[in-house]
Coordinates of C-alpha atoms and ligand atoms in Angstrom, one line a residue:
M1 CA -30.0 24.2 13.0
I2 CA -26.5 24.7 14.4
S3 CA -26.4 27.5 16.9
A4 CA -23.2 29.4 17.8
F5 CA -22.5 31.6 20.7
T6 CA -19.9 34.2 21.7
G7 CA -17.4 33.2 24.4
T8 CA -19.0 35.8 26.6
Q9 CA -22.4 34.2 26.2
I10 CA -20.9 30.8 27.0
R11 CA -19.1 32.1 30.1
A12 CA -22.3 33.7 31.3
A13 CA -24.2 30.4 30.9
E14 CA -21.4 28.6 32.8
Q15 CA -21.3 31.1 35.6
P16 CA -24.2 29.6 37.8
L17 CA -22.5 26.2 37.6
L18 CA -19.1 27.7 38.5
D19 CA -20.8 29.5 41.4
A20 CA -22.2 26.2 42.5
G21 CA -18.7 24.7 42.6
E22 CA -19.2 22.6 39.4
G23 CA -16.1 24.0 37.6
A24 CA -14.0 20.9 38.0
V25 CA -16.9 18.7 36.8
L26 CA -17.3 20.9 33.6
M27 CA -13.6 20.6 33.0
Q28 CA -13.6 16.8 33.3
R29 CA -16.5 16.6 30.9
A30 CA -14.6 18.8 28.4
A31 CA -11.4 16.7 28.8
H32 CA -13.3 13.5 28.2
G33 CA -15.0 14.9 25.1
L34 CA -11.6 16.1 23.8
A35 CA -9.9 12.7 24.6
N36 CA -12.7 10.8 22.9
A37 CA -12.4 13.0 19.8
V38 CA -8.7 12.3 19.6
V39 CA -9.4 8.6 19.9
N40 CA -12.0 8.7 17.1
E41 CA -9.7 10.7 14.9
L42 CA -6.9 8.1 15.2
R43 CA -9.4 5.2 14.7
S44 CA -10.8 6.8 11.6
E45 CA -7.3 6.5 10.2
G46 CA -7.1 2.9 11.2
R47 CA -4.5 3.7 13.9
R48 CA -4.3 1.9 17.2
L49 CA -4.2 4.0 20.4
Y50 CA -1.5 2.0 22.1
G51 CA 1.9 3.3 21.0
S52 CA 0.5 6.3 19.1
S53 CA 1.8 9.7 20.3
V54 CA 0.2 12.9 21.3
T55 CA 1.6 16.3 22.4
V56 CA -0.5 18.9 24.1
L57 CA 0.5 22.6 23.8
A58 CA -0.9 23.9 27.1
G59 CA -1.4 27.5 28.1
K60 CA -1.7 28.7 31.6
G61 CA -5.5 28.9 31.9
N62 CA -8.4 26.5 31.8
N63 CA -8.0 25.8 28.1
G64 CA -4.6 24.4 28.9
G65 CA -6.2 22.6 31.8
D66 CA -8.7 20.9 29.5
G67 CA -5.9 19.8 27.2
L68 CA -3.7 18.4 30.0
F69 CA -6.6 16.5 31.6
A70 CA -7.4 15.1 28.1
A71 CA -3.8 14.1 27.6
A72 CA -3.8 12.4 31.0
I73 CA -6.8 10.3 29.9
L74 CA -5.0 9.4 26.6
A75 CA -1.8 8.5 28.5
R76 CA -3.8 6.1 30.7
R77 CA -5.2 4.5 27.5
G78 CA -1.7 3.8 26.2
M79 CA -0.6 6.8 24.2
R80 CA 2.8 8.3 24.5
T81 CA 2.1 11.8 25.8
T82 CA 4.1 15.0 25.9
A83 CA 3.1 18.5 27.2
V84 CA 4.7 21.7 26.2
L85 CA 3.9 24.4 28.7
T86 CA 3.8 27.6 26.6
A87 CA 3.5 30.1 29.5
G88 CA 5.8 28.5 32.1
S89 CA 3.0 27.6 34.4
A90 CA -0.2 25.6 33.9
H91 CA -3.5 24.6 35.6
P92 CA -2.1 22.9 38.8
G93 CA -4.6 20.1 39.1
A94 CA -4.4 19.2 35.4
L95 CA -0.6 19.3 35.4
G96 CA -0.6 17.0 38.4
A97 CA -2.9 14.5 36.7
F98 CA -0.8 14.6 33.6
G99 CA 2.4 14.0 35.5
A100 CA 0.7 11.2 37.5
A101 CA -0.4 9.5 34.2
G102 CA 3.2 9.4 33.1
G103 CA 3.3 12.3 30.6
R104 CA 6.6 14.1 29.7
I105 CA 6.8 17.8 30.3
H106 CA 8.8 20.5 28.4
V107 CA 8.7 24.1 29.2
L108 CA 8.8 26.5 26.3
D109 CA 11.4 29.3 26.7
E110 CA 13.2 32.0 24.6
N111 CA 15.6 29.5 23.0
N112 CA 13.9 26.2 22.4
A113 CA 10.8 26.9 20.2
E114 CA 12.3 25.4 17.0
E115 CA 13.8 22.4 18.8
L116 CA 10.5 21.6 20.4
A117 CA 8.6 22.1 17.1
V118 CA 10.9 19.4 15.5
L119 CA 10.3 17.1 18.5
I120 CA 6.5 17.5 18.3
A121 CA 5.9 17.5 14.5
G122 CA 6.4 13.7 14.2
D123 CA 3.7 13.0 16.8
D124 CA 0.4 11.4 15.6
V125 CA -1.7 14.2 17.2
V126 CA -1.0 17.7 18.4
I127 CA -3.6 19.2 20.7
D128 CA -3.7 23.0 20.7
A129 CA -4.7 24.1 24.2
I130 CA -2.8 27.4 24.5
L131 CA -5.7 29.9 24.4
G132 CA -9.5 29.5 24.6
T133 CA -12.3 31.9 25.3
G134 CA -10.1 33.8 27.8
A135 CA -7.7 35.0 25.0
R136 CA -7.0 38.6 24.4
G137 CA -5.5 39.0 21.0
G138 CA -3.1 36.3 19.7
L139 CA 0.1 34.5 20.5
G140 CA 3.4 36.3 20.8
G141 CA 7.0 35.6 21.8
P142 CA 8.2 31.9 21.9
A143 CA 4.6 30.6 21.6
A144 CA 4.2 32.3 18.3
E145 CA 7.7 31.1 17.2
L146 CA 6.7 27.5 18.1
I147 CA 3.4 27.7 16.1
V148 CA 5.2 29.2 13.0
A149 CA 7.8 26.5 13.1
L150 CA 5.3 23.7 13.7
Q151 CA 3.0 24.9 10.9
E152 CA 5.9 24.7 8.5
L153 CA 6.6 21.2 9.6
K154 CA 3.0 20.2 8.8
P155 CA 2.0 18.1 11.8
K156 CA -0.1 15.1 11.0
V157 CA -3.3 15.8 13.0
V158 CA -4.0 19.0 14.9
V159 CA -7.0 19.0 17.3
A160 CA -7.9 22.4 18.7
C161 CA -9.2 22.6 22.2
D162 CA -12.4 24.7 22.2
V163 CA -11.0 27.1 19.6
P164 CA -7.8 27.3 17.6
S165 CA -5.4 29.6 19.7
G166 CA -5.4 33.0 18.0
V167 CA -8.9 32.8 16.7
D168 CA -11.3 35.2 18.4
A169 CA -14.1 33.0 19.7
D170 CA -16.6 35.9 19.4
T171 CA -15.9 37.3 16.0
G172 CA -13.8 34.9 13.9
E173 CA -11.0 37.4 13.7
V174 CA -7.6 35.7 13.4
H175 CA -4.5 36.9 15.2
W176 CA -1.7 35.1 13.3
P177 CA 0.1 32.8 13.7
V178 CA -2.5 30.1 14.2
L179 CA -2.0 26.4 13.9
T180 CA -4.6 25.2 11.4
A181 CA -6.7 22.4 13.0
R182 CA -8.2 19.4 11.3
L183 CA -10.8 19.2 14.1
T184 CA -12.0 21.7 16.8
V185 CA -13.7 20.3 19.8
A186 CA -16.0 23.0 21.1
F187 CA -17.2 22.7 24.7
G188 CA -20.8 23.5 25.6
A189 CA -21.6 25.0 22.2
V190 CA -19.9 26.1 18.9
K191 CA -18.3 29.5 19.3
A192 CA -19.4 32.1 16.8
G193 CA -15.8 32.7 15.7
L194 CA -15.8 29.1 14.3
M195 CA -18.6 29.9 11.8
A196 CA -17.2 33.2 10.4
D197 CA -14.2 33.8 8.2
P198 CA -11.3 33.9 8.6
G199 CA -11.7 31.9 11.9
E200 CA -13.6 29.1 10.2
G201 CA -10.7 28.5 7.8
C202 CA -8.5 27.6 10.8
A203 CA -10.9 25.4 12.6
G204 CA -11.4 22.3 10.4
R205 CA -14.4 20.2 11.3
V206 CA -16.2 21.5 14.4
L207 CA -17.4 19.0 17.0
P208 CA -19.6 20.4 19.8
V209 CA -19.3 18.5 23.0
P210 CA -22.0 19.1 25.6
I211 CA -20.7 19.7 29.1
G212 CA -23.9 20.4 31.0
M213 CA -24.7 24.2 30.7
E214 CA -26.4 24.0 27.3
D215 CA -29.9 24.7 28.8
S216 CA -28.8 28.0 30.1
L217 CA -27.6 29.4 26.8
P218 CA -29.3 32.6 25.5
L219 CA -30.3 33.3 21.9
P220 CA -27.5 32.4 19.6
A221 CA -25.2 35.0 18.0
L222 CA -25.1 33.0 14.8
R223 CA -27.0 30.1 13.2
R224 CA -26.4 27.7 10.4
L225 CA -29.2 25.9 8.5
S226 CA -28.6 22.2 8.3
V227 CA -29.6 20.1 5.2
R228 CA -32.6 19.1 7.1
D229 CA -33.6 22.8 7.8
V230 CA -33.1 23.7 4.1
A231 CA -35.2 20.7 3.0
A232 CA -38.0 21.7 5.4
V233 CA -38.3 25.2 4.1
L234 CA -37.8 24.6 0.4
P235 CA -40.7 25.7 -1.7
N236 CA -42.8 22.7 -2.7
P237 CA -45.4 23.5 -5.3
G238 CA -48.9 22.2 -4.5
R239 CA -51.2 20.6 -7.1
R240 CA -53.1 23.8 -7.9
V241 CA -50.2 26.1 -8.6
H242 CA -49.4 27.6 -12.0
K243 CA -46.4 29.5 -13.2
Y244 CA -47.6 32.8 -11.9
T245 CA -48.3 31.6 -8.4
R246 CA -45.0 29.7 -8.4
G247 CA -43.3 33.1 -8.5
V248 CA -42.3 35.3 -11.4
L249 CA -38.8 36.8 -11.2
G250 CA -37.8 39.9 -13.2
I251 CA -34.1 40.2 -13.9
V252 CA -32.1 43.3 -14.9
A253 CA -28.7 41.9 -15.7
G254 CA -26.0 41.8 -18.3
S255 CA -24.9 44.3 -20.9
E256 CA -23.2 44.4 -24.3
R257 CA -19.9 43.8 -22.4
Y258 CA -21.1 41.2 -19.9
T259 CA -23.7 39.0 -21.7
G260 CA -22.7 35.9 -19.8
A261 CA -23.8 37.2 -16.5
A262 CA -27.4 37.7 -17.8
A263 CA -27.4 34.3 -19.4
L264 CA -26.2 32.6 -16.2
S265 CA -28.5 34.3 -13.8
V266 CA -31.6 33.8 -16.0
E267 CA -30.8 30.1 -16.4
A268 CA -30.0 29.7 -12.7
A269 CA -33.3 31.3 -11.7
S270 CA -35.2 29.1 -14.1
V271 CA -33.7 25.9 -12.8
A272 CA -34.0 27.0 -9.2
G273 CA -37.8 27.0 -9.1
A274 CA -39.0 30.3 -10.5
G275 CA -42.4 29.8 -12.3
M276 CA -41.2 32.2 -14.9
V277 CA -38.3 34.6 -15.6
R278 CA -38.8 38.0 -17.3
Y279 CA -35.5 39.4 -18.7
L280 CA -35.0 43.2 -19.1
G281 CA -32.0 44.2 -21.2
P282 CA -30.7 45.1 -24.6
E283 CA -31.9 42.9 -27.6
T284 CA -28.4 41.6 -28.3
V285 CA -28.0 40.3 -24.8
A286 CA -31.6 39.0 -24.7
R287 CA -30.9 36.9 -27.8
Q288 CA -28.1 35.1 -26.0
V289 CA -30.2 34.8 -22.9
L290 CA -33.0 33.2 -24.9
E291 CA -30.7 30.9 -26.8
R292 CA -29.6 29.4 -23.5
T293 CA -33.0 29.6 -21.7
P294 CA -35.8 29.7 -24.3
E295 CA -38.3 29.5 -21.4
A296 CA -37.5 33.0 -20.3
I297 CA -39.4 36.0 -21.6
W298 CA -37.7 39.1 -23.0
E299 CA -39.4 42.4 -21.9
P300 CA -38.3 45.1 -24.3
G301 CA -40.9 47.5 -22.9
E302 CA -42.9 47.8 -19.8
P303 CA -42.5 44.4 -18.0
G304 CA -45.4 42.2 -17.0
R305 CA -46.1 41.4 -13.4
V306 CA -43.4 40.0 -11.3
Q307 CA -43.2 38.9 -7.6
A308 CA -39.5 39.8 -7.1
W309 CA -36.5 41.2 -8.8
L310 CA -32.9 40.4 -9.4
L311 CA -30.7 43.3 -10.4
G312 CA -27.0 43.7 -11.0
P313 CA -25.1 40.8 -12.4
G314 CA -23.0 42.1 -15.3
L315 CA -24.8 45.4 -15.3
N316 CA -23.0 48.1 -17.3
G317 CA -23.8 51.1 -19.5
T318 CA -26.1 54.0 -19.1
E319 CA -29.2 52.2 -20.5
Q320 CA -29.0 49.2 -18.3
L321 CA -28.1 51.2 -15.2
Q322 CA -31.2 53.5 -15.8
R323 CA -33.4 50.4 -16.2
A324 CA -32.1 49.1 -12.8
R325 CA -32.7 52.5 -11.2
D326 CA -36.3 52.6 -12.4
V327 CA -36.9 49.0 -11.3
L328 CA -35.5 49.7 -7.9
A329 CA -37.7 52.7 -7.4
A330 CA -40.8 50.7 -8.6
A331 CA -39.9 47.7 -6.4
S332 CA -39.5 50.0 -3.4
A333 CA -42.9 51.7 -4.1
A334 CA -44.6 48.3 -4.7
G335 CA -43.0 46.7 -1.6
Q336 CA -41.5 43.9 -3.8
P337 CA -38.5 41.9 -2.7
A338 CA -35.3 42.5 -4.6
V339 CA -31.9 40.7 -4.8
V340 CA -29.3 43.4 -5.5
D341 CA -25.9 42.4 -6.7
A342 CA -22.7 43.8 -8.3
G343 CA -23.3 46.9 -10.4
A344 CA -26.8 47.6 -8.9
L345 CA -25.3 47.9 -5.4
E346 CA -24.2 51.4 -6.3
L347 CA -27.7 52.4 -7.1
L348 CA -29.2 51.7 -3.7
P349 CA -31.1 54.3 -1.8
E350 CA -29.6 55.2 1.6
R351 CA -32.2 53.0 3.4
C352 CA -33.6 49.8 1.8
P353 CA -36.6 47.8 2.7
P354 CA -35.9 44.8 5.0
H355 CA -37.0 42.3 2.4
W356 CA -34.2 43.4 0.0
I357 CA -31.2 41.1 -0.2
L358 CA -27.9 42.7 -1.0
T359 CA -25.1 40.3 -2.2
P360 CA -21.8 42.0 -2.0
H361 CA -18.3 40.4 -1.9
A362 CA -15.9 41.9 0.6
G363 CA -14.8 44.8 -1.7
E364 CA -18.4 45.7 -2.5
L365 CA -19.3 45.6 1.1
A366 CA -16.4 48.0 1.9
A367 CA -17.8 50.4 -0.8
L368 CA -21.3 50.0 0.6
L369 CA -20.2 51.0 4.1
G370 CA -18.1 53.8 2.6
R371 CA -21.3 55.5 1.5
G372 CA -22.3 55.7 5.1
E373 CA -18.9 57.1 5.8
V374 CA -17.5 54.0 7.4
C375 CA -14.0 54.1 6.0
V376 CA -12.9 50.4 5.5
T377 CA -11.0 48.5 2.9
R378 CA -11.7 45.0 1.4
E379 CA -9.0 43.6 3.7
D380 CA -10.7 45.1 6.8
V381 CA -13.9 43.4 5.8
E382 CA -12.2 40.1 5.1
S383 CA -10.5 40.1 8.5
R384 CA -13.7 40.9 10.4
T385 CA -16.5 39.5 8.3
L386 CA -19.1 39.1 11.1
H387 CA -18.6 42.6 12.4
F388 CA -18.9 44.3 9.0
V389 CA -21.8 42.2 7.6
R390 CA -23.8 43.1 10.7
L391 CA -22.9 46.8 10.4
A392 CA -23.9 46.8 6.7
A393 CA -27.3 45.3 7.5
E394 CA -27.8 47.9 10.2
H395 CA -26.7 50.8 8.0
T396 CA -28.7 49.8 4.9
G397 CA -31.8 48.3 6.6
A398 CA -31.6 45.4 4.2
V399 CA -30.5 41.7 4.5
V400 CA -26.8 41.6 3.6
L401 CA -25.3 38.4 2.2
L402 CA -21.5 38.6 2.3
K403 CA -20.0 36.1 -0.2
G404 CA -17.0 34.1 0.8
A405 CA -15.8 30.6 1.7
T406 CA -18.2 31.0 4.6
T407 CA -21.2 33.1 3.5
L408 CA -22.6 35.3 6.2
I409 CA -26.1 36.6 6.0
A410 CA -27.1 39.4 8.4
S411 CA -30.7 40.7 8.9
P412 CA -31.2 44.3 9.9
S413 CA -32.9 42.8 13.0
G414 CA -29.5 41.6 14.1
A415 CA -29.9 37.9 13.3
V416 CA -27.0 36.3 11.4
F417 CA -26.9 33.1 9.4
S418 CA -23.7 31.4 8.3
Q419 CA -23.5 28.8 5.5
S420 CA -20.5 26.9 4.3
E421 CA -21.5 24.1 1.9
G422 CA -19.4 25.3 -1.0
C423 CA -15.8 24.5 -2.0
P424 CA -12.8 26.6 -3.1
W425 CA -13.3 25.5 -6.8
M426 CA -16.4 27.7 -6.8
S427 CA -14.4 30.8 -6.8
T428 CA -14.8 31.1 -10.5
A429 CA -16.2 33.6 -13.0
G430 CA -20.0 33.7 -13.0
S431 CA -20.4 31.8 -9.7
G432 CA -21.9 35.0 -8.1
D433 CA -24.3 35.4 -11.1
V434 CA -25.6 31.9 -10.4
L435 CA -26.1 32.7 -6.7
G436 CA -28.1 35.8 -7.8
G437 CA -30.3 33.7 -10.0
I438 CA -31.0 31.1 -7.2
L439 CA -31.7 33.9 -4.6
G440 CA -34.0 35.6 -7.1
A441 CA -36.0 32.5 -7.7
L442 CA -36.4 31.9 -4.0
A443 CA -37.4 35.5 -3.4
A444 CA -40.1 35.3 -6.1
T445 CA -41.3 32.0 -4.7
Y446 CA -41.3 33.0 -1.1
A447 CA -42.8 36.5 -1.9
E448 CA -46.2 34.9 -2.5
S449 CA -46.7 33.2 0.9
G450 CA -43.5 31.8 2.2
M451 CA -43.0 34.6 4.8
D452 CA -46.5 34.2 6.4
D453 CA -47.1 32.9 9.8
D454 CA -48.4 29.7 8.3
G455 CA -45.4 29.4 5.9
P456 CA -42.4 27.2 6.1
F457 CA -40.1 29.6 8.0
A458 CA -42.7 30.1 10.8
A459 CA -43.0 26.3 11.1
Q460 CA -39.3 26.2 11.8
G461 CA -39.6 28.7 14.5
I462 CA -37.9 31.5 12.6
E463 CA -39.1 34.9 13.7
P464 CA -40.7 37.3 11.1
A465 CA -37.8 39.8 11.2
E466 CA -35.4 37.0 10.4
R467 CA -37.2 35.2 7.6
W468 CA -35.7 37.0 4.6
A469 CA -32.3 36.4 6.0
A470 CA -33.1 32.8 6.4
A471 CA -34.4 32.7 2.8
A472 CA -31.1 34.1 1.6
A473 CA -29.3 31.4 3.8
V474 CA -31.3 28.8 1.9
G475 CA -30.1 30.2 -1.4
A476 CA -26.5 30.3 -0.2
S477 CA -26.8 26.7 1.0
I478 CA -28.3 25.4 -2.3
H479 CA -25.6 27.3 -4.3
G480 CA -22.9 25.7 -2.1
M481 CA -24.3 22.3 -2.4
A482 CA -24.7 22.5 -6.1
G483 CA -21.1 23.8 -6.4
S484 CA -19.7 21.0 -4.3
A485 CA -21.7 18.4 -6.2
A486 CA -20.5 19.8 -9.5
S487 CA -16.9 20.0 -8.4
A488 CA -16.6 16.5 -6.7
G489 CA -13.1 17.6 -5.8
G490 CA -12.1 19.1 -9.2
P491 CA -12.4 22.3 -11.1
L492 CA -15.8 23.5 -12.4
T493 CA -17.4 26.3 -14.3
A494 CA -20.4 28.4 -13.2
S495 CA -22.5 26.6 -15.8
D496 CA -21.7 23.3 -14.0
I497 CA -23.1 24.8 -10.8
V498 CA -26.4 25.7 -12.7
R499 CA -26.6 22.1 -14.1
A500 CA -26.2 20.7 -10.6
V501 CA -29.1 22.8 -9.0
P502 CA -32.0 20.5 -10.0
G503 CA -30.2 17.5 -8.5
V504 CA -29.7 19.3 -5.3
Y505 CA -33.4 20.2 -5.2
R506 CA -34.3 16.5 -5.8
A507 CA -32.0 15.3 -3.0
L508 CA -33.5 17.9 -0.6
M509 CA -37.0 16.9 -1.6
E510 CA -36.1 13.3 -0.9
H511 CA -34.7 14.3 2.5
R512 CA -38.1 15.9 3.3
T513 CA -40.0 12.7 2.7
R514 CA -37.6 10.6 4.9
Ligands
LIG601 N1 -15.1 28.4 32.7 C1 -15.0 27.1 33.0 O1 -15.3 26.6 34.0 C2 -14.7 26.2 31.9 C3 -13.9 26.6 30.9 N2 -13.4 25.7 30.0 C4 -12.3 26.0 29.2 O2 -11.7 27.2 29.6 C5 -11.4 28.0 28.6 C6 -11.3 29.4 29.1 O3 -10.3 29.4 30.1 P1 -9.7 30.7 30.7 O4 -8.8 30.2 31.8 O5 -10.8 31.6 31.1 O6 -8.9 31.4 29.5 P2 -7.8 30.8 28.5 O7 -7.4 29.4 28.9 O8 -8.3 31.0 27.2 O9 -6.6 31.8 28.7 C7 -5.9 31.8 29.9 C8 -5.1 33.0 30.2 O10 -4.2 33.3 29.2 C9 -3.8 34.7 29.2 N3 -3.9 35.2 27.9 C10 -4.9 35.9 27.3 N4 -4.6 36.3 26.1 C11 -3.3 35.9 25.9 C12 -2.4 36.0 24.8 N5 -2.8 36.6 23.6 N6 -1.2 35.5 24.9 C13 -0.8 34.9 26.0 N7 -1.6 34.7 27.1 C14 -2.8 35.2 27.0 C15 -4.7 35.3 30.2 O11 -4.1 35.5 31.4 P3 -3.5 36.9 31.9 O12 -2.9 36.6 33.2 O13 -2.5 37.3 30.8 O14 -4.6 37.9 31.9 C16 -5.8 34.3 30.3 O15 -6.5 34.4 31.5 C17 -12.4 27.7 27.5 O16 -12.0 28.0 26.2 C18 -12.5 26.2 27.7 O17 -11.5 25.5 27.0 C19 -13.9 24.3 30.1 O18 -14.1 23.8 28.9 C20 -15.1 24.1 30.9 C21 -15.2 24.8 32.1
K602 K1 -7.1 26.4 22.0

């Protein structure tokens, strides 16, 4: 499990060490970690250190200090090093070390941003050490001009020091302009803003570097399940199971207008481990569903027993909406888990049970919050994903899974998971219906026993109040892995994601036996 913390949490954990006069030691560790990361990045491209060039953009605080000390190390190892001081002044000790190691220094002013950008852009590596966890807002003035000009010139390799300057370390909010990094070297621990959009999109790969205060960290603000975690909690049928105990999922999806959504979500649920899928919808849609997934059961009347529900993909028309309303009421009364997507989100009661999983995209999340009179737009949600997903979980009382390049899953208890296994090609019609099917299958499977204190989540140390959010994170992860496998770098359809799901399960099961 990867844990992420806010800048404030990290600063608090550092404080006892700073009080004990260990600040300089922490900075040296950070600088060595950063310098090593630059060396490895160059080596991975088959480049020699000697004769390669690096520029550090250094702000006036400790972030700039880390960058300058790292550049001094790189200078001593044979790199041509330049520093651009973006605030006129810089950490005195680090600047001294940099000068002593033979680095060249330029001072950014009102008139030289473009000229310096041209000078730097040809370097092999640019280290962004302008702002770290001490930032308030983003870059302005000449520093912003420099970043805009540099971004246009497409520098070869950008390594961000602790956090890309302009990304809010706590929230992932981005204050443009930001220099997009290939790698972010995070000191002490990953910052929460590097695992939430839009910040994650600026950070590239994130490499945590321990600096000695990790034991003092509190509970994380955000967690990400690793492949190993997902493998460990994946439902694994024992010898004595049958289709009913594996988990039966009821699906209310599709309509005359959107038949594909029903077909995709039923098929996805079937391949994602549900023991059986019962489909509720009009006969014309059911025919197409069964043509694609003959294993599913059409329920024209009162449905048979299910362990969980999926409602919403492609839902349209009075008849289907009424069906969904009835099912929601029955699921609530029976205490059954439900995955609620798309059209069914509008049918939710004011407060939902904590084992319901809502799966809005940014626009739907804005609408959901609007019901509670929080007036936000899709753009607001997209720019502060972590904040709004938490708020939606708090307001609705349910687990809220906000779909995106980084999928955030907030539990009403306050825990947040972040998964990012997918790829941009997955932004395609029907992809969300497949996610709904996978989540539904997991909900039906886990509903039987997965959430107990002797179940897989408890074994991973996940608290009872966080388990449904963790289950949703498993679904997001499988969906992302299946999409990336199906894409292999190229375009794909939602059906391709479905076809890749069993292979992902197999690979995860293998992981488990290793
Ligand atoms: N705490 C430690 O011992 C260690 C920290 N590490 C590294 O330090 C940074 C955090 O360093 P800090 O000096 O606290 O803050 P920054 O470097 O991020 O910012 C420095 C100053 O910049 C000014 N500021 C804030 N916002 C802006 C802005 N939008 N534009 C321009 N300037 C801004 C502000 O100064 P003011 O005088 O304006 O208030 C900041 O104080 C952390 O990220 C690590 O990289 C080490 O890693 C380990 C030890
Ligand atoms: K930085």
